[in-house]
Short mmCIF file of C-alpha atoms and ligand atoms in Angstrom, two decimals:
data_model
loop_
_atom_site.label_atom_id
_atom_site.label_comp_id
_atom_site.label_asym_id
_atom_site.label_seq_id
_atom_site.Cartn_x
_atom_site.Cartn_y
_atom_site.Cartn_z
CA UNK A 1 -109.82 -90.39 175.06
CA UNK A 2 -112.78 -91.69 172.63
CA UNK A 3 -111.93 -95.11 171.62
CA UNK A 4 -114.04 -97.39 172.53
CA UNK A 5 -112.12 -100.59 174.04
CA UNK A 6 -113.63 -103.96 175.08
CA UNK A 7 -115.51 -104.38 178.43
CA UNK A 8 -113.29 -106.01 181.24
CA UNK A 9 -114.43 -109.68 181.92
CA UNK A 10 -116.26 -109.99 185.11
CA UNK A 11 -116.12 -113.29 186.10
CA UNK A 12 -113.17 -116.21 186.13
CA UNK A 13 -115.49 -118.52 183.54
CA UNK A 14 -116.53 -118.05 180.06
CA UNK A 15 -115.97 -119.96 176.53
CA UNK A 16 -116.18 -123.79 177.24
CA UNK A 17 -113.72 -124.39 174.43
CA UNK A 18 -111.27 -121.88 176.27
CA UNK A 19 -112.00 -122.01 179.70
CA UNK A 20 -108.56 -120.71 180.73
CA UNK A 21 -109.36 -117.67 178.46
CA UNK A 22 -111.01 -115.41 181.48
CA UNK A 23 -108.73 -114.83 183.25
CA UNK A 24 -106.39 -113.53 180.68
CA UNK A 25 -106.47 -109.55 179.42
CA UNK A 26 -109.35 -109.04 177.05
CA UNK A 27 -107.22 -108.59 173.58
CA UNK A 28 -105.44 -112.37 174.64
CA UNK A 29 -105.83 -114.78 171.34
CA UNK A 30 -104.16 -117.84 170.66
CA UNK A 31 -101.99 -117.79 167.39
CA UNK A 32 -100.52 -120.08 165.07
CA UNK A 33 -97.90 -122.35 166.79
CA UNK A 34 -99.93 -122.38 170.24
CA UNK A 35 -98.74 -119.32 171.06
CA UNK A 36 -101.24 -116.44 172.35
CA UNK A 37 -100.91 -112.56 171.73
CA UNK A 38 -102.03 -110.18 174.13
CA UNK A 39 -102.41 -106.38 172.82
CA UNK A 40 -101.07 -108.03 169.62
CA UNK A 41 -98.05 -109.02 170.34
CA UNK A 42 -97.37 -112.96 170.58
CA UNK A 43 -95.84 -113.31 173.98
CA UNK A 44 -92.73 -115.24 172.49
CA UNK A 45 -91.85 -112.28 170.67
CA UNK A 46 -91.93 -110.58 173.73
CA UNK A 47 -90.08 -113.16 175.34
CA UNK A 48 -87.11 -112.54 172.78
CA UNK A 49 -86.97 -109.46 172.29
CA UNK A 50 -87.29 -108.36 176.18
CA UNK A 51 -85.60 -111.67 177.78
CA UNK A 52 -87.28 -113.37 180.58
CA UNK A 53 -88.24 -113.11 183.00
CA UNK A 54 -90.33 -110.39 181.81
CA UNK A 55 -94.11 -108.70 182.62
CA UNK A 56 -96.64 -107.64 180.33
CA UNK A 57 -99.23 -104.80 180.81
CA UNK A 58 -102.20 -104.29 178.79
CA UNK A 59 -102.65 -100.63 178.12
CA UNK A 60 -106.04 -101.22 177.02
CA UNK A 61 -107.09 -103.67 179.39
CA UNK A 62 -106.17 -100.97 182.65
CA UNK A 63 -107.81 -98.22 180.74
CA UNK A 64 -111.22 -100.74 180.10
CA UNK A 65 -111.14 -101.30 183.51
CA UNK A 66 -110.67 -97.49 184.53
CA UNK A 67 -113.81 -96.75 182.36
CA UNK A 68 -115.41 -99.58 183.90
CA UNK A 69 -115.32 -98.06 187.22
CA UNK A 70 -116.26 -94.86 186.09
CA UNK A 71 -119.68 -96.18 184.01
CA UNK A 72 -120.41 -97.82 187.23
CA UNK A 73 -119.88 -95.79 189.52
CA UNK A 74 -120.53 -92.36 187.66
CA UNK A 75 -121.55 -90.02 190.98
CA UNK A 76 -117.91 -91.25 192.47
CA UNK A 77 -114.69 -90.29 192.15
CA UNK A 78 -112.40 -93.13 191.63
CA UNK A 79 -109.01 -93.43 192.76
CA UNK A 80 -106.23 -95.97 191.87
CA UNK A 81 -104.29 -97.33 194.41
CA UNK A 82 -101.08 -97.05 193.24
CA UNK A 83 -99.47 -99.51 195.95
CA UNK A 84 -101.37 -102.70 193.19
CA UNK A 85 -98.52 -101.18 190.37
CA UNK A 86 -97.07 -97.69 189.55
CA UNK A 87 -94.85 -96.65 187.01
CA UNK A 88 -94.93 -93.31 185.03
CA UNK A 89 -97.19 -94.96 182.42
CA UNK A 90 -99.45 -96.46 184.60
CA UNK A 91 -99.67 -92.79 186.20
CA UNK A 92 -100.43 -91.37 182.77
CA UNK A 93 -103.10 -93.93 181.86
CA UNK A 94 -104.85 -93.42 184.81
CA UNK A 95 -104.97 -89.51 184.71
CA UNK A 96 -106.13 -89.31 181.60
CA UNK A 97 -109.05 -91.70 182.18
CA UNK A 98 -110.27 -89.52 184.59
CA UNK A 99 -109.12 -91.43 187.81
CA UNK A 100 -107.26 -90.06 190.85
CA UNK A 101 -104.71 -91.49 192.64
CA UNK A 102 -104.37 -93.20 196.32
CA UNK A 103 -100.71 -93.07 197.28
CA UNK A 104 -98.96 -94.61 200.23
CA UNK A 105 -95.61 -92.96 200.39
CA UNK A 106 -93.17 -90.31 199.17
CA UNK A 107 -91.64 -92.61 196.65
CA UNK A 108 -95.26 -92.46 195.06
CA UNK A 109 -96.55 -89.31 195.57
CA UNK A 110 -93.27 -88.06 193.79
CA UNK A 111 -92.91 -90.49 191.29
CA UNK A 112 -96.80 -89.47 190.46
CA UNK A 113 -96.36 -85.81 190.99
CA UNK A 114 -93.04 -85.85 188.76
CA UNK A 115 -94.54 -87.46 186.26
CA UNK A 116 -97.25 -84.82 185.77
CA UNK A 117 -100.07 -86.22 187.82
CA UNK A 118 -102.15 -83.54 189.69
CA UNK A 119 -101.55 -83.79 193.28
CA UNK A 120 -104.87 -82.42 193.94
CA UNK A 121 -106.06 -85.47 192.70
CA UNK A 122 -103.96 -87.34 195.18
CA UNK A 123 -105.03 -89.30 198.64
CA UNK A 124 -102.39 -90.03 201.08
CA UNK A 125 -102.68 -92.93 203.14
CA UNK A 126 -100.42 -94.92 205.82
CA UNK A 127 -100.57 -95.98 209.20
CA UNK A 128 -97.23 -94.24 210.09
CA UNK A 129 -96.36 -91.37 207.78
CA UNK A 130 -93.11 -90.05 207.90
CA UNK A 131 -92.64 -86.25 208.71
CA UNK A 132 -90.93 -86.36 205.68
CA UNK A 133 -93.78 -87.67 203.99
CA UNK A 134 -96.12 -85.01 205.47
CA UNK A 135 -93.70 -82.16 204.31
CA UNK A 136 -93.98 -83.36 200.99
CA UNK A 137 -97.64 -84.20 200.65
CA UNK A 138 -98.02 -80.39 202.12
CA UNK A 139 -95.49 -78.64 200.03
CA UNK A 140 -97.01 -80.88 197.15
CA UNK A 141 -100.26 -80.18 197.51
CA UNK A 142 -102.21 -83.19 198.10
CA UNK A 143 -105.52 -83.16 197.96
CA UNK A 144 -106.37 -85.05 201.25
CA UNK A 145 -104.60 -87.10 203.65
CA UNK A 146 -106.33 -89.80 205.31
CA UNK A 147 -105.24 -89.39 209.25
CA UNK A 148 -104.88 -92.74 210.41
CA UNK A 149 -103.61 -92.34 214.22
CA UNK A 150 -104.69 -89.44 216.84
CA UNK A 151 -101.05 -88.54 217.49
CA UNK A 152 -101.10 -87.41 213.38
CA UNK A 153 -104.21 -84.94 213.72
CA UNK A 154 -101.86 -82.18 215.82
CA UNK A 155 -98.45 -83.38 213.57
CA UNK A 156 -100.83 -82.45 210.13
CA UNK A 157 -102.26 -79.25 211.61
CA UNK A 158 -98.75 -78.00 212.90
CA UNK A 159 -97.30 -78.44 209.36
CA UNK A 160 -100.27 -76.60 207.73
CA UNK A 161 -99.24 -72.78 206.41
CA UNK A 162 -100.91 -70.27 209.00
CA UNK A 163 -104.44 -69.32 206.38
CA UNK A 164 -104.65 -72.39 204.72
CA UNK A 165 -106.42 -75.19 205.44
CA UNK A 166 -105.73 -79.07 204.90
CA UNK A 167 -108.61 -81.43 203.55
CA UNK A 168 -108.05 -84.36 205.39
CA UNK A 169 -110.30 -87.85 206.00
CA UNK A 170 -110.39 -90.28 208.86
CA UNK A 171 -109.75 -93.91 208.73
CA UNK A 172 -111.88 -96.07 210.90
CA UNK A 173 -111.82 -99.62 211.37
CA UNK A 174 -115.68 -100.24 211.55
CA UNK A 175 -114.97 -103.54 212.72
CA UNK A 176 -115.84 -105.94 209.90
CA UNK A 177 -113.94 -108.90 208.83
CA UNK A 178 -113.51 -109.38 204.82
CA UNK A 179 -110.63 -110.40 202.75
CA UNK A 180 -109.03 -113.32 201.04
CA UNK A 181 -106.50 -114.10 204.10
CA UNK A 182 -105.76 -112.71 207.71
CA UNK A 183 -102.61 -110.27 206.28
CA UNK A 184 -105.18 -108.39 204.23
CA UNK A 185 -108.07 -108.04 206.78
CA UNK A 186 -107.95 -104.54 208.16
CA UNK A 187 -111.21 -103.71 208.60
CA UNK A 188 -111.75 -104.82 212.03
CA UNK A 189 -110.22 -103.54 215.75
CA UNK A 190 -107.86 -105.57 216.44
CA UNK A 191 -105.14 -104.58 213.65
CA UNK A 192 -102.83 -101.40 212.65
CA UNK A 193 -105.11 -99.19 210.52
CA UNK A 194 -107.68 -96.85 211.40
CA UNK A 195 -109.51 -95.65 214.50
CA UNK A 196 -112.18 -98.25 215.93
CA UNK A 197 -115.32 -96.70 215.39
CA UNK A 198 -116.98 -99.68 218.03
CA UNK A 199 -114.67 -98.64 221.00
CA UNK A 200 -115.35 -94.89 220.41
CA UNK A 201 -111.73 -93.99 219.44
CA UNK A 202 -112.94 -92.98 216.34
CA UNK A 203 -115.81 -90.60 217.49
CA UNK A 204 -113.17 -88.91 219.93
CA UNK A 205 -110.83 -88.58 216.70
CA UNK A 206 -113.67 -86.86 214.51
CA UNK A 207 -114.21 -84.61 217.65
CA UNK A 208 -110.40 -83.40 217.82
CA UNK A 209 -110.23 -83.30 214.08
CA UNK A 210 -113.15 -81.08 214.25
CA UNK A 211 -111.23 -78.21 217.04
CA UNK A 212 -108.75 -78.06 214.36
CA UNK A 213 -109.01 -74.80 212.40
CA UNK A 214 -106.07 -75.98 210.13
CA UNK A 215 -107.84 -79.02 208.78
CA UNK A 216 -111.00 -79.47 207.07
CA UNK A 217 -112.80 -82.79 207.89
CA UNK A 218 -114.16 -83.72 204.82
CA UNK A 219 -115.36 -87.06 205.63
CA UNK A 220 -114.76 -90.83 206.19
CA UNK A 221 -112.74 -93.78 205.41
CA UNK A 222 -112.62 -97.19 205.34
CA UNK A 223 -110.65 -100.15 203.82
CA UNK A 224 -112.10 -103.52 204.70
CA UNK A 225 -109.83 -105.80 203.10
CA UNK A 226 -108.43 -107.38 200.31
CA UNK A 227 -109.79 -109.54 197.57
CA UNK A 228 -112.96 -109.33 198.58
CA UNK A 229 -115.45 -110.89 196.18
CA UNK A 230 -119.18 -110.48 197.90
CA UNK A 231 -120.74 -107.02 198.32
CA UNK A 232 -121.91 -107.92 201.59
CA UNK A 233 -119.38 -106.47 203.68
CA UNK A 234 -119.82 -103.38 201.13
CA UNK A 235 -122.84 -102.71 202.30
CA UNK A 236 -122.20 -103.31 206.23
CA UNK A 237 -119.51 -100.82 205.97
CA UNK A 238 -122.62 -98.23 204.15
CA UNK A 239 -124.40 -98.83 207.10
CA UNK A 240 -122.24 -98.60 209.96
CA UNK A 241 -120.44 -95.07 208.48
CA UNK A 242 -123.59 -93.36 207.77
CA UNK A 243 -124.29 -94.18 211.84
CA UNK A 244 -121.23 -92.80 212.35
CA UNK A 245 -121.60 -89.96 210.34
CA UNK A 246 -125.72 -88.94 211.59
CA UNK A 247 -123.49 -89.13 215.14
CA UNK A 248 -120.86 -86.98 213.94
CA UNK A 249 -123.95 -84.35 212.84
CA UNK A 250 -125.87 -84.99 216.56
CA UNK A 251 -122.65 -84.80 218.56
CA UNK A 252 -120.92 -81.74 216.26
CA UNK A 253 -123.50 -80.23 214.04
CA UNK A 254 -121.12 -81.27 210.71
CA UNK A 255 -122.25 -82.85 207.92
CA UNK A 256 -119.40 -84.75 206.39
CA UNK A 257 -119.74 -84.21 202.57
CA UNK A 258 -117.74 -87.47 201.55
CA UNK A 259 -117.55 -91.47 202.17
CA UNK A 260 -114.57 -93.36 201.08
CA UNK A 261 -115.13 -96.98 200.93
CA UNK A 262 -111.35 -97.96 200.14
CA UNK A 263 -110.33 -101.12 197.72
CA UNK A 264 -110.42 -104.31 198.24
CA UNK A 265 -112.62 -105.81 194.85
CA UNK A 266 -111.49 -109.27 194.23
CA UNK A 267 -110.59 -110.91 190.65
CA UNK A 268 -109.59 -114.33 189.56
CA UNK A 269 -106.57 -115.33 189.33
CA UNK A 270 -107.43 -119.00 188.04
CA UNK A 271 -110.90 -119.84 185.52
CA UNK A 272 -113.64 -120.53 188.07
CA UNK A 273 -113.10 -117.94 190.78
CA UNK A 274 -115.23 -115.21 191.81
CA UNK A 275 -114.43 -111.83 191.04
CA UNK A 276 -116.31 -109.32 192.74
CA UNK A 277 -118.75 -108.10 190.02
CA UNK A 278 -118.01 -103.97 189.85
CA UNK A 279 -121.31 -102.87 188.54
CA UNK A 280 -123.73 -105.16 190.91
CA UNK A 281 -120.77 -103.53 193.62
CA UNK A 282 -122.06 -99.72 192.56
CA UNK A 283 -125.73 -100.96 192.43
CA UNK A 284 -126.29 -102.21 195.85
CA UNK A 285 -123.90 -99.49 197.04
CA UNK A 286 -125.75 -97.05 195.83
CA UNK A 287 -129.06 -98.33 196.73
CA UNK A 288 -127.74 -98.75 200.82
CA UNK A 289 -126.36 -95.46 200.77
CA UNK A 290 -129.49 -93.79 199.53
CA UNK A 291 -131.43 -96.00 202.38
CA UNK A 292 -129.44 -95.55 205.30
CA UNK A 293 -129.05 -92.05 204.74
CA UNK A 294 -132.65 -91.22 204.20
CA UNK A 295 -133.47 -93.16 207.21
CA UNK A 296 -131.30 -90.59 209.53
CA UNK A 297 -132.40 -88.17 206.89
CA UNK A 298 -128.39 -86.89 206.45
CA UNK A 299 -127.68 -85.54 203.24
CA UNK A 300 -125.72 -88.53 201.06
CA UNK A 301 -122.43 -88.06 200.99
CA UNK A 302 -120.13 -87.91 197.74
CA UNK A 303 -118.45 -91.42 197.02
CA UNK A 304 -114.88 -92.16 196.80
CA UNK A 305 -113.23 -95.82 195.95
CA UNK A 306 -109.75 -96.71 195.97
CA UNK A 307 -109.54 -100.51 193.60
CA UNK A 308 -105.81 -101.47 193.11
CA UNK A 309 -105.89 -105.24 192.27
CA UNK A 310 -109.46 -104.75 190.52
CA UNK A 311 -107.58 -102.12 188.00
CA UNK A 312 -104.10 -103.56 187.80
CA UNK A 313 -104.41 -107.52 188.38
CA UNK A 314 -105.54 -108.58 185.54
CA UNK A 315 -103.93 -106.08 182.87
CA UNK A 316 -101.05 -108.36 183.86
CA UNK A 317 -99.21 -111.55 182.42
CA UNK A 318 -95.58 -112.96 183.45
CA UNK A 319 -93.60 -114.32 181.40
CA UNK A 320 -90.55 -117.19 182.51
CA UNK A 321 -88.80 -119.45 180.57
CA UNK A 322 -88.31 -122.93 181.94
CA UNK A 323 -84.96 -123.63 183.20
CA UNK A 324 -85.18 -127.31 184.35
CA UNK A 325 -87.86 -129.96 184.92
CA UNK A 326 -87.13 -133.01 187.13
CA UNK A 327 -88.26 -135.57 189.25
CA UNK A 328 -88.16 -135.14 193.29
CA UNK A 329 -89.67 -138.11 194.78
CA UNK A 330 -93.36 -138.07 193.64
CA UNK A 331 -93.53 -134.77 192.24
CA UNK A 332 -92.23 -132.79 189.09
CA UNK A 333 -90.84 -129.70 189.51
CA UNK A 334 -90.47 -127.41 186.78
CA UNK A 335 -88.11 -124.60 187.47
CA UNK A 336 -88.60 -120.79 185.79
CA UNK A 337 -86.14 -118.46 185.74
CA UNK A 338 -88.29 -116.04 188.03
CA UNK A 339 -90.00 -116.53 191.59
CA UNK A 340 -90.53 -115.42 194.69
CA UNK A 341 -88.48 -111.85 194.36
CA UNK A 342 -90.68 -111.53 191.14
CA UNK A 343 -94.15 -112.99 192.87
CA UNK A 344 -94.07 -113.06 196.64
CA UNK A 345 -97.57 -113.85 196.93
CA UNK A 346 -97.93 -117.32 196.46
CA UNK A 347 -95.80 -117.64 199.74
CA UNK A 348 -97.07 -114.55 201.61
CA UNK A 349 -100.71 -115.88 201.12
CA UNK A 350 -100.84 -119.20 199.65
CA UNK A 351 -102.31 -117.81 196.21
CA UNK A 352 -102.58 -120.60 193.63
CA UNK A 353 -102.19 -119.21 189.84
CA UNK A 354 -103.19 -120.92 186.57
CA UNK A 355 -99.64 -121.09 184.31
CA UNK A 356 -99.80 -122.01 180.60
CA UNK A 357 -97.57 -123.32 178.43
CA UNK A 358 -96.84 -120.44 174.98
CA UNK A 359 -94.50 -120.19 172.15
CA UNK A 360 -94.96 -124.11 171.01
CA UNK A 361 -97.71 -126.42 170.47
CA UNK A 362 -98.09 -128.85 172.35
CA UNK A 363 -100.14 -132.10 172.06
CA UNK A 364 -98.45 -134.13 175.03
CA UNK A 365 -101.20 -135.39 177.75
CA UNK A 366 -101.30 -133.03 180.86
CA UNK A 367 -99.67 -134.03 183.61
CA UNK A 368 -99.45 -132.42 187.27
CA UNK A 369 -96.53 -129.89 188.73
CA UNK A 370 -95.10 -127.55 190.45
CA UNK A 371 -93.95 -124.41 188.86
CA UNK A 372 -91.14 -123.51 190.66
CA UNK A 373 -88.77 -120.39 190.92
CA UNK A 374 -85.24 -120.27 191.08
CA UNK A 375 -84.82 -118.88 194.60
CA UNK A 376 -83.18 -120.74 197.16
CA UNK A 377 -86.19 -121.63 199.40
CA UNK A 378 -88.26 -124.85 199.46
CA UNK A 379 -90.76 -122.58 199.60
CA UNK A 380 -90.23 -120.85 196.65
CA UNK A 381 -93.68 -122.01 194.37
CA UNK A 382 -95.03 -120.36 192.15
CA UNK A 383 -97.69 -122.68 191.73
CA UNK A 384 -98.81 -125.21 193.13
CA UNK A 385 -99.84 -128.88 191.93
CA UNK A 386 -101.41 -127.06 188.36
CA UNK A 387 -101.57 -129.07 184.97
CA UNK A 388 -98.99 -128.47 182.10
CA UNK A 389 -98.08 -130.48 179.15
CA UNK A 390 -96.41 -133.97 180.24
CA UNK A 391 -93.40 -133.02 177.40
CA UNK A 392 -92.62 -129.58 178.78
CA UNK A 393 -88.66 -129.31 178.84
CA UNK A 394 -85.76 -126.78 179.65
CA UNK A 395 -86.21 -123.49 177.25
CA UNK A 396 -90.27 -123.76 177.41
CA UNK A 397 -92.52 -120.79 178.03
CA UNK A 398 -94.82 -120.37 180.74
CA UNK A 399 -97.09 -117.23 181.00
CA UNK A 400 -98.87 -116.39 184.08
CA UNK A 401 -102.39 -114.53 183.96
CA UNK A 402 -103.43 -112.33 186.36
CA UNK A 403 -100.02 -111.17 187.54
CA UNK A 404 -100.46 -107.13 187.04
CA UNK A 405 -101.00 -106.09 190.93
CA UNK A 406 -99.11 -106.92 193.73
CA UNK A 407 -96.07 -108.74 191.58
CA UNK A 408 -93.74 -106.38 190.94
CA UNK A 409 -94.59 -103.82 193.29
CA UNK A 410 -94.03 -106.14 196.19
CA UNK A 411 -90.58 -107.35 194.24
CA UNK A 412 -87.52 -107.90 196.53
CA UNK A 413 -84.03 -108.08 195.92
CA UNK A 414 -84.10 -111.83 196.93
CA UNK A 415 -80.39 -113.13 196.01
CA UNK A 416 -79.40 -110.31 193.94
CA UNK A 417 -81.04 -112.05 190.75
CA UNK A 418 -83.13 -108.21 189.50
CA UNK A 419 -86.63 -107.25 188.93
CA UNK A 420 -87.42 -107.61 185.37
CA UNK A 421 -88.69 -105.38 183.14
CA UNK A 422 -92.47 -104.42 182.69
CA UNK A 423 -93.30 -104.00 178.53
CA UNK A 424 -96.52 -102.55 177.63
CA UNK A 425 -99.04 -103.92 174.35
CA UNK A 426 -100.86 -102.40 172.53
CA UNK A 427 -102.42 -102.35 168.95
CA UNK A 428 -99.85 -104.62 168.27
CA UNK A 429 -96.85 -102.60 169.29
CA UNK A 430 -94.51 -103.31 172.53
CA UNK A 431 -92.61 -100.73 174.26
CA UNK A 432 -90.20 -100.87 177.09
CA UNK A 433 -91.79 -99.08 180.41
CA UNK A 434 -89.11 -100.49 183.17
CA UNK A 435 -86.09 -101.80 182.38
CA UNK A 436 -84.52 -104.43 183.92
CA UNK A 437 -82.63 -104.12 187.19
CA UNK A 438 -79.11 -105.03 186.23
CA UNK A 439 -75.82 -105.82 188.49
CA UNK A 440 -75.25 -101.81 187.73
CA UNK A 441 -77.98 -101.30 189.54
CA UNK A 442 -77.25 -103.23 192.26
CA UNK A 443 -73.34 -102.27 192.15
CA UNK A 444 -73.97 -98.63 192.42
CA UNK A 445 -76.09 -98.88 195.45
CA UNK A 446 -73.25 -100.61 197.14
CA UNK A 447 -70.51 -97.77 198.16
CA UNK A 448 -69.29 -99.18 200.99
CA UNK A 449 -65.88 -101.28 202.17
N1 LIG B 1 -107.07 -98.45 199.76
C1 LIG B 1 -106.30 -98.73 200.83
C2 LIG B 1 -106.29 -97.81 201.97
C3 LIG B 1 -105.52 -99.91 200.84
O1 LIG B 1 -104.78 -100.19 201.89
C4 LIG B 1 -105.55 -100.77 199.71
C5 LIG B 1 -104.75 -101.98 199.68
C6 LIG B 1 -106.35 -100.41 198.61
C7 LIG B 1 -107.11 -99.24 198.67
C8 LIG B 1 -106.42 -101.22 197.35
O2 LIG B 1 -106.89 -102.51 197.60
P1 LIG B 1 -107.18 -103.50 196.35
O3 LIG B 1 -108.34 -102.90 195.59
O4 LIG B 1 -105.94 -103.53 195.52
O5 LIG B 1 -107.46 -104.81 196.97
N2 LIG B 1 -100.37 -107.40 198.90
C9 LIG B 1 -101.71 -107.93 199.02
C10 LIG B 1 -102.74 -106.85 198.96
C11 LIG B 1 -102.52 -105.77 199.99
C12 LIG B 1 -103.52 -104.64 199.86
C13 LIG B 1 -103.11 -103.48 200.69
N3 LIG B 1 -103.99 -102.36 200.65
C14 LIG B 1 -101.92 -108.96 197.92
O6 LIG B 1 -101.02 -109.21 197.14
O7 LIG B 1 -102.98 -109.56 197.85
#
């Protein structure tokens, strides 16, 4: 691919006469009528032609961000995290920027690998892989799997074909705290992933990795957290794996050729907030790595990131239409026609989003509310106490920024109401990538009495 396409936004602020406009995809404008387009399309056009709810990917907006990471971090190999969002497209996109692929299950791999992706490009992750899910990723031909528990180093080596040999990483939990909320923490000891490198789990790990002639140990992970947006803990993590590779080298004699640093890069969701800033990320990065290796004087070891939300996130809009607004003691609620099955994150971690108003002008004071969905939970907010035209009424559109990671691949079933579909833009054009689940769906899942 040659074109050239806007650089991502960095940062959650920007134009003062638009200062909601940062956190939307690059290609957003506002139109006549107060509506916006994003990838050229005006999002009530969308919203007719596809129904509501409905989500919105930028094509050109993930791609930006793809080549983003690659400028930045041009000695690395990239890989998206396909948990954020997958669909075939998505798969495409990434491949052909150049990216590779961290998976998390057989339903990925295969959709991925069916789809045309090179599974040598692949990463396998999990804290409890499935022998199922190791058959696969064998038969398949991943290109590493990240071993994540000692009982998995014999359970990969026995599935290995006698001759061959499987590339394979460790996870260790170098025992750092960083992320946006406890449920996304996992670099430290005291959760499920990884092998504590500060108890010496880990360095007993590398050693019985290392007696396995079936796998090659080509190196290190480790995935701090989630929404992270300082490089500080970045750079921790630099220093404590080198240690722990220079002791791998002392203890076993092997240089590890390859540091994976995971996810984790934060971006706003709401004008104001910090996103973690990708090239300043690859600067420092680079610049620790190059110290702390020279210092043990170990040969520095090949990068490898995994960003999900960073890619994903904000590629992303949601689109409801306003089924009811009323008065509940001292608050409004305005109900949309989505919610938590759509968007579980707002009640899994308290994330607060910034809604607007498209498809109408409006000149009507702002006044505060609750964006509701139409689940049957109290808790069921899909944003909290944010500012929205006083006149908005039944039939409105609200779009929601931000939404592209972590939405729809964390949908549920929640009373049977369907995931909606996910429509890509670009250059003007919108095309159908997922359709939307429909009682069919549902039905033919159900073939019991
Ligand atoms: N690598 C590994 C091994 C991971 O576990 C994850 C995310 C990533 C990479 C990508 O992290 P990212 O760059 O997207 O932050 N559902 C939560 C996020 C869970 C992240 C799980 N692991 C949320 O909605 O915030």
């Amino acid at each position: 691919m040659t074109t050239t396409l806007p650089l991502p936004r960095s940062r959650g602020t920007g134009d003062a006469d638009l200062p909601w406009l940062p956190v939307w995809p690059g290609s957003t404008r506002p139109t006549a009528h107060g509506d916006l387009s994003v990838g050229g399309v005006p999002l009530a056009e969308v919203a007719e032609r596809f129904g509501t709810p409905v989500y919105l990917v930028d094509e050109d907006e993930v791609r930006a961000r793809c080549r983003l990471y690659r400028e930045a971090f041009a000695e690395a190999e990239i890989h998206y995290a396909a948990k954020a969002f997958l669909c075939r497209a998505m798969a495409h996109w990434v491949e052909e920027e150049g990216l590779g692929l961290d998976v998390c299950s057989r339903g990925e791999l295969e959709l991925a690998v069916t789809t045309g992706f090179p599974a040598e490009r692949m990463i396998l992750h999990g804290n409890a892989k499935s022998p199922d899910e190791l058959e696969a990723a064998l038969r398949l031909g991943v290109g590493r799997i990240v071993i994540d528990s000692t009982a998995e180093i014999a359970r990969i080596a026995a599935l290995v074909p006698y001759g061959a040999r499987q590339r394979v990483l460790l996870r260790i939990a170098p025992g750092i705290a960083a992320g946006a909320h406890p449920a996304v923490r996992t670099g430290t000891a005291d959760q499920k992933f990884g092998l504590s490198s500060t108890d010496g789990t880990a360095q007993l790990a590398i050693a019985r990795v290392l007696e396995q002639p079936r796998l090659e140990l080509v190196g290190l992970h480790c995935h701090l957290g989630s929404q992270i947006s300082s490089v500080k803990p970045y750079l921790l993590a630099v220093r404590r794996m080198v240690a722990l590779m220079h002791g791998t080298r002392q203890a076993h004699g092997a240089v590890l050729p390859e540091l994976d640093l995971g996810g984790g890069h934060a971006i706003a969701y709401r004008p104001g907030e910090d996103a973690l800033d990708v090239r300043a990320l690859a600067s420092r990065v680079r610049a620790e790595l190059r110290s702390a290796c020279a210092t043990v004087d170990l040969p520095e070891p090949r990068l490898l990131l995994e960003p999900g939300r960073a890619i994903a996130g904000p590629a992303g809009v949601a689109l409801y239409r306003v089924l009811s607004v009323k008065q509940n003691g001292r608050q409004t609620f305005v109900a949309v026609d989505g919610g938590m099955s759509d968007n579980p994150r707002p009640a899994l971690y308290g994330v607060r989003y910034a809604p607007r108003l498209v498809g109408r002008a409006a000149s009507a004071e702002l006044s505060p509310v609750q964006v509701v969905g139409r689940h049957c939970e109290a808790g069921d907010v899909l944003a909290a106490g944010v500012e929205l035209p006083a006149d908005i009424r039944p039939g409105d559109l609200l779009a929601v920024p931000a939404s592209g990671a972590y939405h729809l691949s964390m949908a549920s079933g929640y009373n049977l109401v369907g995931r909606p579909p996910v429509v890509a833009v670009t250059g003007g054009t919108a095309r159908l990538l997922v359709r939307r689940e429909s009682l069919a769906d549902v039905r033919s899942r159900d073939v019991g009495l």
